C-alpha cells in the first residue's frame, strides 16, 4: 500500500480478491498517467480520428468508440483545438452521456458542469443545456470551453446541485 500510495484496506481487499500478481498489475495501471482522449464536437469519433490522421496526429479509437486516443500531452498544441473541433474527456464520461439517452429536443440541466466535458457532449446532442456549478471560480473554465467548442446555445449559471434552480418540465 505504501509503495503504490493506495489505502491499506483497499490493497488488502484486492490481494484477497485478485492475488498478488493481478493486484500489482492493477496498482501499476492505477498509478499510470492516463492517455489523452479527445471527444469530437462535430461528427463521430471516426470522423475526428480520420481528420487528425490527415493532420499528422497519430491516434486510435477508444474502446466502444468513446473518443480518440492521442499520444500528445498538451491539447492546445493539437490541430483543431482553437477551432473547437474536440474537447478532452475521459471515455467513461463520454459513455455516461451516450447512455443517458436524452431525447434530442430535451432541455438538459448539468448540475456539476465545470470544466465542461459532459456539457459539451450534451450540447451537441440536445436542443438546450443549462450548465451550472456551485464554484464561481470553476465557471470561468466552463465558459472558456463552451466558447471554444460549444454551440453557443448553452446557459451557464452558478448554482448548487443540492438546490437546483430548475424544475422538471414537459414540452407539449
PDB file of N, CA and C in Angstrom, residues 45-95:
ATOM      1  N   UNK A  45     -16.405   9.900 -33.550  1.00  0.00           N
ATOM      2  CA  UNK A  45     -15.010   9.645 -33.187  1.00  0.00           C
ATOM      3  C   UNK A  45     -14.217   9.248 -34.432  1.00  0.00           C
ATOM      4  N   UNK A  46     -14.824   8.467 -35.311  1.00  0.00           N
ATOM      5  CA  UNK A  46     -14.146   8.074 -36.546  1.00  0.00           C
ATOM      6  C   UNK A  46     -13.861   9.286 -37.427  1.00  0.00           C
ATOM      7  N   UNK A  47     -14.802  10.212 -37.515  1.00  0.00           N
ATOM      8  CA  UNK A  47     -14.574  11.445 -38.283  1.00  0.00           C
ATOM      9  C   UNK A  47     -13.383  12.210 -37.716  1.00  0.00           C
ATOM     10  N   UNK A  48     -13.345  12.363 -36.393  1.00  0.00           N
ATOM     11  CA  UNK A  48     -12.245  13.091 -35.754  1.00  0.00           C
ATOM     12  C   UNK A  48     -10.927  12.353 -35.954  1.00  0.00           C
ATOM     13  N   UNK A  49     -10.925  11.031 -35.790  1.00  0.00           N
ATOM     14  CA  UNK A  49      -9.700  10.243 -35.965  1.00  0.00           C
ATOM     15  C   UNK A  49      -9.160  10.387 -37.379  1.00  0.00           C
ATOM     16  N   UNK A  50     -10.036  10.350 -38.364  1.00  0.00           N
ATOM     17  CA  UNK A  50      -9.626  10.484 -39.763  1.00  0.00           C
ATOM     18  C   UNK A  50      -9.048  11.871 -40.008  1.00  0.00           C
ATOM     19  N   UNK A  51      -9.713  12.897 -39.504  1.00  0.00           N
ATOM     20  CA  UNK A  51      -9.244  14.269 -39.684  1.00  0.00           C
ATOM     21  C   UNK A  51      -7.883  14.469 -38.995  1.00  0.00           C
ATOM     22  N   UNK A  52      -7.752  13.961 -37.754  1.00  0.00           N
ATOM     23  CA  UNK A  52      -6.482  14.097 -37.036  1.00  0.00           C
ATOM     24  C   UNK A  52      -5.353  13.382 -37.775  1.00  0.00           C
ATOM     25  N   UNK A  53      -5.624  12.195 -38.294  1.00  0.00           N
ATOM     26  CA  UNK A  53      -4.600  11.452 -39.049  1.00  0.00           C
ATOM     27  C   UNK A  53      -4.160  12.259 -40.264  1.00  0.00           C
ATOM     28  N   UNK A  54      -5.095  12.907 -40.954  1.00  0.00           N
ATOM     29  CA  UNK A  54      -4.752  13.745 -42.109  1.00  0.00           C
ATOM     30  C   UNK A  54      -3.902  14.946 -41.693  1.00  0.00           C
ATOM     31  N   UNK A  55      -4.056  15.374 -40.446  1.00  0.00           N
ATOM     32  CA  UNK A  55      -3.259  16.481 -39.907  1.00  0.00           C
ATOM     33  C   UNK A  55      -1.927  16.000 -39.328  1.00  0.00           C
ATOM     34  N   UNK A  56      -1.667  14.692 -39.411  1.00  0.00           N
ATOM     35  CA  UNK A  56      -0.405  14.134 -38.929  1.00  0.00           C
ATOM     36  C   UNK A  56      -0.408  13.741 -37.463  1.00  0.00           C
ATOM     37  N   UNK A  57      -1.580  13.635 -36.859  1.00  0.00           N
ATOM     38  CA  UNK A  57      -1.677  13.261 -35.450  1.00  0.00           C
ATOM     39  C   UNK A  57      -2.044  11.782 -35.366  1.00  0.00           C
ATOM     40  N   UNK A  58      -1.081  10.972 -34.903  1.00  0.00           N
ATOM     41  CA  UNK A  58      -1.336   9.541 -34.740  1.00  0.00           C
ATOM     42  C   UNK A  58      -2.395   9.347 -33.664  1.00  0.00           C
ATOM     43  N   UNK A  59      -3.305   8.413 -33.893  1.00  0.00           N
ATOM     44  CA  UNK A  59      -4.386   8.213 -32.946  1.00  0.00           C
ATOM     45  C   UNK A  59      -4.992   6.833 -33.104  1.00  0.00           C
ATOM     46  N   UNK A  60      -5.784   6.456 -32.117  1.00  0.00           N
ATOM     47  CA  UNK A  60      -6.597   5.240 -32.179  1.00  0.00           C
ATOM     48  C   UNK A  60      -7.954   5.557 -31.577  1.00  0.00           C
ATOM     49  N   UNK A  61      -8.947   4.830 -32.012  1.00  0.00           N
ATOM     50  CA  UNK A  61     -10.286   4.995 -31.453  1.00  0.00           C
ATOM     51  C   UNK A  61     -10.327   4.307 -30.089  1.00  0.00           C
ATOM     52  N   UNK A  62     -10.892   4.975 -29.095  1.00  0.00           N
ATOM     53  CA  UNK A  62     -11.029   4.398 -27.754  1.00  0.00           C
ATOM     54  C   UNK A  62     -12.020   3.238 -27.800  1.00  0.00           C
ATOM     55  N   UNK A  63     -11.910   2.312 -26.855  1.00  0.00           N
ATOM     56  CA  UNK A  63     -12.893   1.222 -26.791  1.00  0.00           C
ATOM     57  C   UNK A  63     -14.324   1.763 -26.786  1.00  0.00           C
ATOM     58  N   UNK A  64     -15.201   1.035 -27.428  1.00  0.00           N
ATOM     59  CA  UNK A  64     -16.613   1.381 -27.543  1.00  0.00           C
ATOM     60  C   UNK A  64     -16.847   2.680 -28.309  1.00  0.00           C
ATOM     61  N   UNK A  65     -15.842   3.132 -29.068  1.00  0.00           N
ATOM     62  CA  UNK A  65     -15.983   4.364 -29.833  1.00  0.00           C
ATOM     63  C   UNK A  65     -16.112   5.593 -28.954  1.00  0.00           C
ATOM     64  N   UNK A  66     -15.600   5.501 -27.723  1.00  0.00           N
ATOM     65  CA  UNK A  66     -15.761   6.566 -26.732  1.00  0.00           C
ATOM     66  C   UNK A  66     -14.638   7.590 -26.805  1.00  0.00           C
ATOM     67  N   UNK A  67     -14.343   8.075 -28.012  1.00  0.00           N
ATOM     68  CA  UNK A  67     -13.336   9.108 -28.174  1.00  0.00           C
ATOM     69  C   UNK A  67     -12.160   8.637 -29.000  1.00  0.00           C
ATOM     70  N   UNK A  68     -11.171   9.526 -29.100  1.00  0.00           N
ATOM     71  CA  UNK A  68      -9.975   9.276 -29.891  1.00  0.00           C
ATOM     72  C   UNK A  68      -8.761   9.444 -28.984  1.00  0.00           C
ATOM     73  N   UNK A  69      -7.950   8.403 -28.886  1.00  0.00           N
ATOM     74  CA  UNK A  69      -6.759   8.428 -28.038  1.00  0.00           C
ATOM     75  C   UNK A  69      -5.591   8.953 -28.858  1.00  0.00           C
ATOM     76  N   UNK A  70      -4.890   9.948 -28.297  1.00  0.00           N
ATOM     77  CA  UNK A  70      -3.706  10.508 -28.950  1.00  0.00           C
ATOM     78  C   UNK A  70      -2.528  10.421 -27.992  1.00  0.00           C
ATOM     79  N   UNK A  71      -1.329  10.449 -28.530  1.00  0.00           N
ATOM     80  CA  UNK A  71      -0.136  10.353 -27.687  1.00  0.00           C
ATOM     81  C   UNK A  71       0.290  11.707 -27.134  1.00  0.00           C
ATOM     82  N   UNK A  72      -0.291  12.771 -27.625  1.00  0.00           N
ATOM     83  CA  UNK A  72       0.070  14.117 -27.191  1.00  0.00           C
ATOM     84  C   UNK A  72      -0.265  14.299 -25.714  1.00  0.00           C
ATOM     85  N   UNK A  73       0.362  15.304 -25.103  1.00  0.00           N
ATOM     86  CA  UNK A  73       0.075  15.584 -23.698  1.00  0.00           C
ATOM     87  C   UNK A  73      -0.452  17.001 -23.501  1.00  0.00           C
ATOM     88  N   UNK A  74      -0.403  17.826 -24.542  1.00  0.00           N
ATOM     89  CA  UNK A  74      -0.875  19.204 -24.438  1.00  0.00           C
ATOM     90  C   UNK A  74      -1.954  19.443 -25.497  1.00  0.00           C
ATOM     91  N   UNK A  75      -3.204  19.380 -25.106  1.00  0.00           N
ATOM     92  CA  UNK A  75      -4.294  19.515 -26.082  1.00  0.00           C
ATOM     93  C   UNK A  75      -4.220  20.788 -26.913  1.00  0.00           C
ATOM     94  N   UNK A  76      -3.749  21.875 -26.314  1.00  0.00           N
ATOM     95  CA  UNK A  76      -3.702  23.151 -27.041  1.00  0.00           C
ATOM     96  C   UNK A  76      -2.789  23.107 -28.263  1.00  0.00           C
ATOM     97  N   UNK A  77      -1.852  22.155 -28.282  1.00  0.00           N
ATOM     98  CA  UNK A  77      -0.924  22.055 -29.407  1.00  0.00           C
ATOM     99  C   UNK A  77      -1.445  21.137 -30.515  1.00  0.00           C
ATOM    100  N   UNK A  78      -2.572  20.511 -30.310  1.00  0.00           N
ATOM    101  CA  UNK A  78      -3.141  19.599 -31.305  1.00  0.00           C
ATOM    102  C   UNK A  78      -3.951  20.416 -32.306  1.00  0.00           C
ATOM    103  N   UNK A  79      -3.762  20.167 -33.611  1.00  0.00           N
ATOM    104  CA  UNK A  79      -4.558  20.897 -34.604  1.00  0.00           C
ATOM    105  C   UNK A  79      -6.051  20.750 -34.317  1.00  0.00           C
ATOM    106  N   UNK A  80      -6.776  21.852 -34.444  1.00  0.00           N
ATOM    107  CA  UNK A  80      -8.207  21.837 -34.232  1.00  0.00           C
ATOM    108  C   UNK A  80      -8.653  22.267 -32.847  1.00  0.00           C
ATOM    109  N   UNK A  81      -7.710  22.397 -31.904  1.00  0.00           N
ATOM    110  CA  UNK A  81      -8.093  22.776 -30.540  1.00  0.00           C
ATOM    111  C   UNK A  81      -8.759  24.145 -30.527  1.00  0.00           C
ATOM    112  N   UNK A  82      -8.067  25.159 -31.082  1.00  0.00           N
ATOM    113  CA  UNK A  82      -8.598  26.522 -31.043  1.00  0.00           C
ATOM    114  C   UNK A  82      -9.915  26.648 -31.801  1.00  0.00           C
ATOM    115  N   UNK A  83     -10.097  25.839 -32.829  1.00  0.00           N
ATOM    116  CA  UNK A  83     -11.328  25.884 -33.625  1.00  0.00           C
ATOM    117  C   UNK A  83     -12.460  25.106 -32.963  1.00  0.00           C
ATOM    118  N   UNK A  84     -12.180  24.441 -31.849  1.00  0.00           N
ATOM    119  CA  UNK A  84     -13.221  23.725 -31.132  1.00  0.00           C
ATOM    120  C   UNK A  84     -13.631  22.417 -31.776  1.00  0.00           C
ATOM    121  N   UNK A  85     -12.711  21.783 -32.498  1.00  0.00           N
ATOM    122  CA  UNK A  85     -13.024  20.511 -33.157  1.00  0.00           C
ATOM    123  C   UNK A  85     -13.187  19.361 -32.164  1.00  0.00           C
ATOM    124  N   UNK A  86     -12.664  19.523 -30.957  1.00  0.00           N
ATOM    125  CA  UNK A  86     -12.708  18.461 -29.951  1.00  0.00           C
ATOM    126  C   UNK A  86     -12.605  19.065 -28.566  1.00  0.00           C
ATOM    127  N   UNK A  87     -12.868  18.249 -27.576  1.00  0.00           N
ATOM    128  CA  UNK A  87     -12.606  18.591 -26.190  1.00  0.00           C
ATOM    129  C   UNK A  87     -12.035  17.352 -25.524  1.00  0.00           C
ATOM    130  N   UNK A  88     -11.332  17.543 -24.431  1.00  0.00           N
ATOM    131  CA  UNK A  88     -10.701  16.442 -23.708  1.00  0.00           C
ATOM    132  C   UNK A  88     -11.704  15.888 -22.702  1.00  0.00           C
ATOM    133  N   UNK A  89     -11.891  14.572 -22.754  1.00  0.00           N
ATOM    134  CA  UNK A  89     -12.798  13.932 -21.812  1.00  0.00           C
ATOM    135  C   UNK A  89     -12.483  12.448 -21.737  1.00  0.00           C
ATOM    136  N   UNK A  90     -12.490  11.919 -20.523  1.00  0.00           N
ATOM    137  CA  UNK A  90     -12.286  10.503 -20.297  1.00  0.00           C
ATOM    138  C   UNK A  90     -13.381   9.701 -21.003  1.00  0.00           C
ATOM    139  N   UNK A  91     -13.014   8.564 -21.592  1.00  0.00           N
ATOM    140  CA  UNK A  91     -14.029   7.754 -22.280  1.00  0.00           C
ATOM    141  C   UNK A  91     -15.208   7.356 -21.389  1.00  0.00           C
ATOM    142  N   UNK A  92     -14.955   7.113 -20.106  1.00  0.00           N
ATOM    143  CA  UNK A  92     -16.049   6.730 -19.215  1.00  0.00           C
ATOM    144  C   UNK A  92     -17.088   7.842 -19.117  1.00  0.00           C
ATOM    145  N   UNK A  93     -16.632   9.082 -19.076  1.00  0.00           N
ATOM    146  CA  UNK A  93     -17.568  10.209 -19.021  1.00  0.00           C
ATOM    147  C   UNK A  93     -18.340  10.336 -20.323  1.00  0.00           C
ATOM    148  N   UNK A  94     -17.671  10.063 -21.443  1.00  0.00           N
ATOM    149  CA  UNK A  94     -18.355  10.113 -22.743  1.00  0.00           C
ATOM    150  C   UNK A  94     -19.463   9.068 -22.794  1.00  0.00           C
ATOM    151  N   UNK A  95     -19.208   7.916 -22.227  1.00  0.00           N
ATOM    152  CA  UNK A  95     -20.225   6.864 -22.234  1.00  0.00           C
ATOM    153  C   UNK A  95     -21.414   7.220 -21.341  1.00  0.00           C
TER     154      UNK A  95
END
